Amino acid sequence: MFYNLVKTPVIVKTGKHILGNMDRLLSEAHLVFPKKILITQENLYEAYKEELGTDTFYKVILVEGGQLSETNAIIDECKSEDVLMIAFGGGSVLDIVKYSASKMDKPYITVPSALSNDAIYSCVARLTENRKKISLGVQPPIGILVDIDVIKKSPRVLFMAGVADLVSNLSAIQDWLLAHNEIGEPINELAFMLAKESALPMLRYSEDDVFSDNMILDLVNGLVTSGLGMIISGNTRGTSGAEHLISHAIDEYFPNKSTIHGIQVGWAQTLIAKKYHNDPYKVNEFYKNVGLMKIFNEMIPWSEEEFENLIPYAKKIRNRYTIFDHL
Ligand SMILES: [Zn+2]
């Protein structure tokens, strides 16, 4: 018999009072480790020290986040210990823990302080090396714990970036289908379905819902489901299409004009939907209703004409067939 074996997290929990109850939640999930190491940023640690409970952790490692060079120190601190690593922070903290843990083949859980992108559950870490962002393959976490009250205190723009990163799946799957129809690239139907279904629940929300319990829950569920799709297909086809190529091209070739990942991909998605796809999922209407169009106007320094000039750079980012190859 032949099956696709997939590693799924042992625990996924979104709710209130998560930070102060991690020990209980982990033991209920039969995740018993003699030592737990917390990896986070100083400002977060100061803000949540009491809730986290200082004696819960064998060690606390404070990091800046985002730099590949920082992973050496984490690996030195953890490699000889039988530990569960707990990453508490935004995407930049989660990504260095994902990479360090994978290097040592150690289990880790992600506890996001913001939901700015799909870092909470994915098989890719984006880190900076020599001032350039690089993508590295990593093992997924064994658990994801999301404290709704922590997310509510995160910057609104980061939350909106996470929403856009998830909704951009609806652009990526159109590129995947195009690649399938035009150059015969295989489609993993299950991963395709997960990428699509994870994003659709977002479309019902508008600006007044931002940071509501329901929208936070749907965003977490969407990011986790979307991540599962990536892990099933073993690639990022369902979550990263032409809109991601534009964002990566800005980061790579115009770092002085780059901004938050999710904001860039959402902006690129609006133009791709409008110009080339006839917007079947009505994402432009959604982005307007949820307040993202306003954020794109404020934060993106590129005009619609300049978008066209970015396409040749986007095509250089990686060998991935998208709408840009079809034009
Ligand atoms: Zn993304």
Short mmCIF file of C-alpha atoms and ligand atoms in Angstrom, two decimals:
data_model
loop_
_atom_site.label_atom_id
_atom_site.label_comp_id
_atom_site.label_asym_id
_atom_site.label_seq_id
_atom_site.Cartn_x
_atom_site.Cartn_y
_atom_site.Cartn_z
CA MET A 1 0.00 0.00 0.00
CA PHE A 2 1.15 3.50 -0.65
CA TYR A 3 0.38 6.55 1.44
CA ASN A 4 1.67 10.06 1.80
CA LEU A 5 2.89 10.32 5.39
CA VAL A 6 2.44 13.78 6.86
CA LYS A 7 3.66 15.13 10.17
CA THR A 8 0.80 17.02 11.81
CA PRO A 9 1.04 19.05 15.02
CA VAL A 10 0.16 17.27 18.27
CA ILE A 11 -1.59 20.36 19.62
CA VAL A 12 -3.27 23.35 17.98
CA LYS A 13 -5.00 25.65 20.42
CA THR A 14 -6.40 29.16 20.03
CA GLY A 15 -8.08 30.82 22.98
CA LYS A 16 -7.80 33.01 26.04
CA HIS A 17 -5.34 32.49 28.93
CA ILE A 18 -3.05 30.35 26.81
CA LEU A 19 0.27 31.89 27.88
CA GLY A 20 -0.24 31.19 31.57
CA ASN A 21 -1.45 27.65 30.95
CA MET A 22 1.14 26.27 28.58
CA ASP A 23 2.32 23.58 31.02
CA ARG A 24 -1.19 22.26 31.48
CA LEU A 25 -2.02 22.38 27.76
CA LEU A 26 1.19 20.58 26.84
CA SER A 27 0.73 17.85 29.42
CA GLU A 28 -2.90 17.36 28.36
CA ALA A 29 -1.52 16.75 24.88
CA HIS A 30 0.96 14.24 26.39
CA LEU A 31 3.86 16.50 25.52
CA VAL A 32 6.01 15.97 28.59
CA PHE A 33 9.55 17.31 28.34
CA PRO A 34 11.98 17.57 31.25
CA LYS A 35 13.18 20.95 30.03
CA LYS A 36 11.58 23.75 28.09
CA ILE A 37 13.57 26.60 26.58
CA LEU A 38 11.79 29.82 25.74
CA ILE A 39 13.13 31.83 22.82
CA THR A 40 11.71 35.32 22.49
CA GLN A 41 12.51 39.02 22.22
CA GLU A 42 13.37 41.18 25.22
CA ASN A 43 10.39 43.55 24.90
CA LEU A 44 7.95 40.63 24.66
CA TYR A 45 9.57 38.86 27.57
CA GLU A 46 9.30 41.99 29.72
CA ALA A 47 5.65 42.49 28.73
CA TYR A 48 4.56 38.89 29.34
CA LYS A 49 7.06 37.64 31.94
CA GLU A 50 4.48 37.22 34.69
CA GLU A 51 1.93 35.48 32.49
CA LEU A 52 4.56 33.15 31.05
CA GLY A 53 5.73 32.16 34.53
CA THR A 54 9.49 32.41 34.85
CA ASP A 55 10.08 29.09 36.63
CA THR A 56 8.39 27.13 33.87
CA PHE A 57 11.48 27.44 31.70
CA TYR A 58 14.86 25.85 32.12
CA LYS A 59 16.35 28.69 30.10
CA VAL A 60 15.19 31.85 28.39
CA ILE A 61 17.06 32.94 25.26
CA LEU A 62 16.49 36.51 24.13
CA VAL A 63 16.99 37.19 20.44
CA GLU A 64 16.64 40.01 17.95
CA GLY A 65 15.00 37.78 15.35
CA GLY A 66 15.26 37.38 11.61
CA GLN A 67 19.02 36.96 11.18
CA LEU A 68 20.50 33.62 10.12
CA SER A 69 23.66 34.48 12.14
CA GLU A 70 21.65 34.38 15.38
CA THR A 71 20.82 30.71 14.97
CA ASN A 72 24.40 29.65 15.86
CA ALA A 73 24.03 30.92 19.43
CA ILE A 74 20.64 29.22 19.81
CA ILE A 75 22.05 25.93 18.53
CA ASP A 76 25.01 26.20 20.97
CA GLU A 77 22.65 26.74 23.91
CA CYS A 78 20.24 23.91 23.03
CA LYS A 79 22.10 21.18 21.18
CA SER A 80 23.21 19.08 24.15
CA GLU A 81 19.90 19.35 26.01
CA ASP A 82 16.80 17.17 25.77
CA VAL A 83 14.48 20.11 25.34
CA LEU A 84 11.28 21.38 23.87
CA MET A 85 11.92 24.73 22.25
CA ILE A 86 9.15 27.31 22.57
CA ALA A 87 9.22 30.17 20.09
CA PHE A 88 7.25 33.17 21.32
CA GLY A 89 7.19 36.17 19.00
CA GLY A 90 6.47 37.44 15.51
CA GLY A 91 7.52 35.76 12.28
CA SER A 92 11.18 36.75 12.68
CA VAL A 93 11.48 34.95 16.04
CA LEU A 94 9.49 31.93 14.90
CA ASP A 95 11.65 31.61 11.79
CA ILE A 96 14.98 31.51 13.62
CA VAL A 97 13.64 28.89 16.03
CA LYS A 98 12.19 26.84 13.17
CA TYR A 99 15.55 26.82 11.46
CA SER A 100 17.61 26.15 14.63
CA ALA A 101 15.29 23.36 15.81
CA SER A 102 15.33 21.71 12.38
CA LYS A 103 19.13 21.85 12.27
CA MET A 104 19.25 19.98 15.60
CA ASP A 105 16.22 17.79 14.86
CA LYS A 106 14.55 19.03 18.07
CA PRO A 107 10.83 19.55 18.65
CA TYR A 108 9.47 23.07 18.92
CA ILE A 109 6.17 24.82 19.28
CA THR A 110 5.19 28.22 17.96
CA VAL A 111 3.42 30.78 20.13
CA PRO A 112 2.88 33.81 17.88
CA SER A 113 2.72 37.31 19.36
CA ALA A 114 1.32 38.55 16.03
CA LEU A 115 -0.19 36.87 12.98
CA SER A 116 1.62 38.81 10.27
CA ASN A 117 2.28 35.88 7.90
CA ASP A 118 2.11 32.11 7.59
CA ALA A 119 5.22 31.55 9.75
CA ILE A 120 3.20 29.94 12.57
CA TYR A 121 2.98 26.66 10.68
CA SER A 122 5.01 26.16 7.56
CA CYS A 123 7.91 24.24 6.10
CA VAL A 124 9.84 27.38 5.15
CA ALA A 125 11.78 29.90 7.23
CA ARG A 126 12.62 33.32 5.77
CA LEU A 127 15.85 34.64 7.25
CA THR A 128 18.28 37.43 6.44
CA GLU A 129 21.85 36.63 5.48
CA ASN A 130 24.19 39.41 4.35
CA ARG A 131 21.22 41.78 4.18
CA LYS A 132 19.37 39.48 1.77
CA LYS A 133 16.26 37.47 2.64
CA ILE A 134 16.61 33.76 1.93
CA SER A 135 14.10 30.89 2.15
CA LEU A 136 15.15 27.73 3.98
CA GLY A 137 13.30 24.42 4.25
CA VAL A 138 12.45 23.49 7.87
CA GLN A 139 10.56 20.90 9.91
CA PRO A 140 7.06 22.03 10.96
CA PRO A 141 6.31 22.63 14.67
CA ILE A 142 4.79 19.92 16.88
CA GLY A 143 2.37 22.45 18.35
CA ILE A 144 0.82 25.86 17.79
CA LEU A 145 -0.57 27.85 20.71
CA VAL A 146 -2.30 31.16 20.06
CA ASP A 147 -3.38 33.47 22.89
CA ILE A 148 -6.19 35.66 21.55
CA ASP A 149 -5.45 38.43 24.06
CA VAL A 150 -1.80 38.59 22.97
CA ILE A 151 -2.85 38.88 19.31
CA LYS A 152 -5.30 41.66 20.20
CA LYS A 153 -2.40 43.71 21.58
CA SER A 154 -0.30 43.27 18.42
CA PRO A 155 -0.09 46.11 15.88
CA ARG A 156 -3.15 46.26 13.62
CA VAL A 157 -1.03 46.47 10.48
CA LEU A 158 0.63 43.13 11.30
CA PHE A 159 -2.74 41.46 11.72
CA MET A 160 -3.86 42.90 8.38
CA ALA A 161 -0.65 41.65 6.76
CA GLY A 162 -1.46 38.13 7.97
CA VAL A 163 -4.95 38.41 6.52
CA ALA A 164 -3.51 39.45 3.15
CA ASP A 165 -0.85 36.71 3.21
CA LEU A 166 -3.62 34.13 3.69
CA VAL A 167 -6.01 35.65 1.12
CA SER A 168 -3.15 35.75 -1.41
CA ASN A 169 -3.55 31.94 -1.62
CA LEU A 170 -6.47 32.73 -3.95
CA SER A 171 -3.98 34.29 -6.36
CA ALA A 172 -1.37 31.54 -5.93
CA ILE A 173 -3.82 28.72 -6.74
CA GLN A 174 -4.76 30.43 -10.01
CA ASP A 175 -1.08 30.39 -10.98
CA TRP A 176 -0.85 26.74 -9.97
CA LEU A 177 -3.83 25.88 -12.17
CA LEU A 178 -2.34 27.89 -15.04
CA ALA A 179 0.99 26.04 -14.71
CA HIS A 180 -0.92 22.77 -14.70
CA ASN A 181 -2.93 23.63 -17.82
CA GLU A 182 -0.14 25.24 -19.80
CA ILE A 183 3.04 23.36 -18.93
CA GLY A 184 1.65 20.23 -17.29
CA GLU A 185 2.92 20.95 -13.80
CA PRO A 186 1.32 18.42 -11.42
CA ILE A 187 -1.35 19.58 -9.00
CA ASN A 188 -1.78 18.03 -5.59
CA GLU A 189 -5.57 18.28 -5.32
CA LEU A 190 -5.63 17.99 -1.55
CA ALA A 191 -3.04 20.75 -1.06
CA PHE A 192 -4.88 22.87 -3.64
CA MET A 193 -8.15 22.44 -1.77
CA LEU A 194 -6.57 23.29 1.60
CA ALA A 195 -4.92 26.42 0.16
CA LYS A 196 -8.25 27.59 -1.22
CA GLU A 197 -10.56 26.62 1.66
CA SER A 198 -8.21 28.13 4.25
CA ALA A 199 -8.52 31.57 2.65
CA LEU A 200 -12.23 31.70 1.81
CA PRO A 201 -13.56 32.24 5.39
CA MET A 202 -11.64 35.55 5.53
CA LEU A 203 -13.74 37.04 2.74
CA ARG A 204 -16.82 37.40 4.96
CA TYR A 205 -15.13 39.93 7.26
CA SER A 206 -15.05 43.71 7.11
CA GLU A 207 -13.17 46.49 8.90
CA ASP A 208 -15.38 46.32 12.02
CA ASP A 209 -14.47 42.67 12.56
CA VAL A 210 -10.71 43.22 12.74
CA PHE A 211 -9.36 41.74 16.02
CA SER A 212 -12.72 40.12 16.87
CA ASP A 213 -12.41 36.67 18.46
CA ASN A 214 -14.03 35.06 15.40
CA MET A 215 -11.76 36.72 12.88
CA ILE A 216 -8.65 35.85 14.94
CA LEU A 217 -9.82 32.23 15.15
CA ASP A 218 -10.50 32.05 11.40
CA LEU A 219 -7.13 33.63 10.65
CA VAL A 220 -5.28 31.12 12.85
CA ASN A 221 -7.28 28.21 11.43
CA GLY A 222 -6.65 29.49 7.92
CA LEU A 223 -2.90 29.88 8.42
CA VAL A 224 -2.64 26.41 9.98
CA THR A 225 -4.77 24.76 7.27
CA SER A 226 -2.81 26.57 4.60
CA GLY A 227 0.46 25.43 6.21
CA LEU A 228 -0.81 21.85 6.24
CA GLY A 229 -1.45 22.16 2.50
CA MET A 230 2.18 23.21 1.96
CA ILE A 231 3.45 20.32 4.05
CA ILE A 232 1.24 17.84 2.14
CA SER A 233 2.39 19.02 -1.29
CA GLY A 234 5.97 19.55 -0.15
CA ASN A 235 6.07 22.93 -1.86
CA THR A 236 4.60 26.42 -1.59
CA ARG A 237 2.59 26.30 -4.82
CA GLY A 238 -0.75 26.87 -3.07
CA THR A 239 0.47 29.82 -1.05
CA SER A 240 2.97 31.60 -3.25
CA GLY A 241 2.37 32.69 -6.82
CA ALA A 242 3.07 35.77 -8.92
CA GLU A 243 2.04 38.07 -6.04
CA HIS A 244 4.79 36.55 -3.88
CA LEU A 245 7.32 36.88 -6.69
CA ILE A 246 6.58 40.63 -6.78
CA SER A 247 7.05 40.90 -3.01
CA HIS A 248 10.29 38.89 -3.08
CA ALA A 249 11.53 41.01 -6.01
CA ILE A 250 10.93 44.21 -4.01
CA ASP A 251 12.82 42.73 -1.02
CA GLU A 252 15.65 41.54 -3.23
CA TYR A 253 16.17 44.37 -5.69
CA PHE A 254 14.63 47.40 -3.95
CA PRO A 255 15.16 46.77 -0.22
CA ASN A 256 14.91 50.50 0.53
CA LYS A 257 11.39 50.53 -0.86
CA SER A 258 10.23 47.30 0.75
CA THR A 259 7.68 46.93 3.53
CA ILE A 260 5.86 44.14 5.42
CA HIS A 261 5.61 40.89 3.44
CA GLY A 262 1.82 40.43 3.71
CA ILE A 263 1.13 44.03 2.72
CA GLN A 264 3.28 43.64 -0.39
CA VAL A 265 1.70 40.37 -1.49
CA GLY A 266 -1.82 41.71 -0.86
CA TRP A 267 -1.11 44.80 -2.93
CA ALA A 268 0.34 42.73 -5.78
CA GLN A 269 -2.68 40.44 -5.59
CA THR A 270 -5.13 43.33 -6.08
CA LEU A 271 -3.39 44.39 -9.30
CA ILE A 272 -2.96 40.85 -10.62
CA ALA A 273 -6.64 40.11 -9.92
CA LYS A 274 -7.77 43.31 -11.60
CA LYS A 275 -5.47 43.26 -14.62
CA TYR A 276 -5.23 39.59 -15.52
CA HIS A 277 -7.77 37.40 -13.76
CA ASN A 278 -11.06 39.28 -13.79
CA ASP A 279 -10.99 38.88 -9.97
CA PRO A 280 -13.12 35.69 -9.61
CA TYR A 281 -12.91 35.76 -5.79
CA LYS A 282 -13.71 39.50 -5.59
CA VAL A 283 -10.60 40.12 -3.51
CA ASN A 284 -10.55 43.80 -4.46
CA GLU A 285 -13.96 44.27 -2.90
CA PHE A 286 -12.80 42.38 0.20
CA TYR A 287 -9.57 44.37 0.52
CA LYS A 288 -11.60 47.57 0.33
CA ASN A 289 -14.19 46.41 2.93
CA VAL A 290 -11.59 45.16 5.39
CA GLY A 291 -9.53 48.36 5.22
CA LEU A 292 -6.52 46.88 3.45
CA MET A 293 -6.84 49.03 0.32
CA LYS A 294 -6.28 52.09 2.52
CA ILE A 295 -3.18 50.44 4.03
CA PHE A 296 -1.81 49.61 0.55
CA ASN A 297 -2.26 53.25 -0.47
CA GLU A 298 -0.43 54.45 2.63
CA MET A 299 2.40 51.92 2.73
CA ILE A 300 3.17 50.88 -0.84
CA PRO A 301 5.39 53.40 -2.66
CA TRP A 302 4.79 51.87 -6.11
CA SER A 303 2.27 53.11 -8.65
CA GLU A 304 0.24 50.85 -10.90
CA GLU A 305 2.57 51.67 -13.81
CA GLU A 306 5.64 50.86 -11.71
CA PHE A 307 4.08 47.49 -10.92
CA GLU A 308 4.56 46.56 -14.60
CA ASN A 309 8.26 47.43 -14.29
CA LEU A 310 8.60 45.03 -11.35
CA ILE A 311 7.43 42.03 -13.41
CA PRO A 312 10.81 41.36 -15.11
CA TYR A 313 12.46 41.35 -11.66
CA ALA A 314 9.76 39.06 -10.30
CA LYS A 315 10.42 36.57 -13.09
CA LYS A 316 14.08 36.40 -12.07
CA ILE A 317 13.27 35.41 -8.47
CA ARG A 318 12.69 31.74 -9.10
CA ASN A 319 11.73 29.29 -11.76
CA ARG A 320 7.98 29.19 -11.10
CA TYR A 321 5.41 29.40 -13.87
CA THR A 322 2.85 32.13 -13.16
CA ILE A 323 0.57 34.56 -14.93
CA PHE A 324 3.69 36.61 -15.73
CA ASP A 325 4.95 33.85 -18.04
CA HIS A 326 1.57 33.66 -19.71
CA LEU A 327 1.39 37.39 -20.58
ZN ZN B 1 3.59 34.80 2.20
#
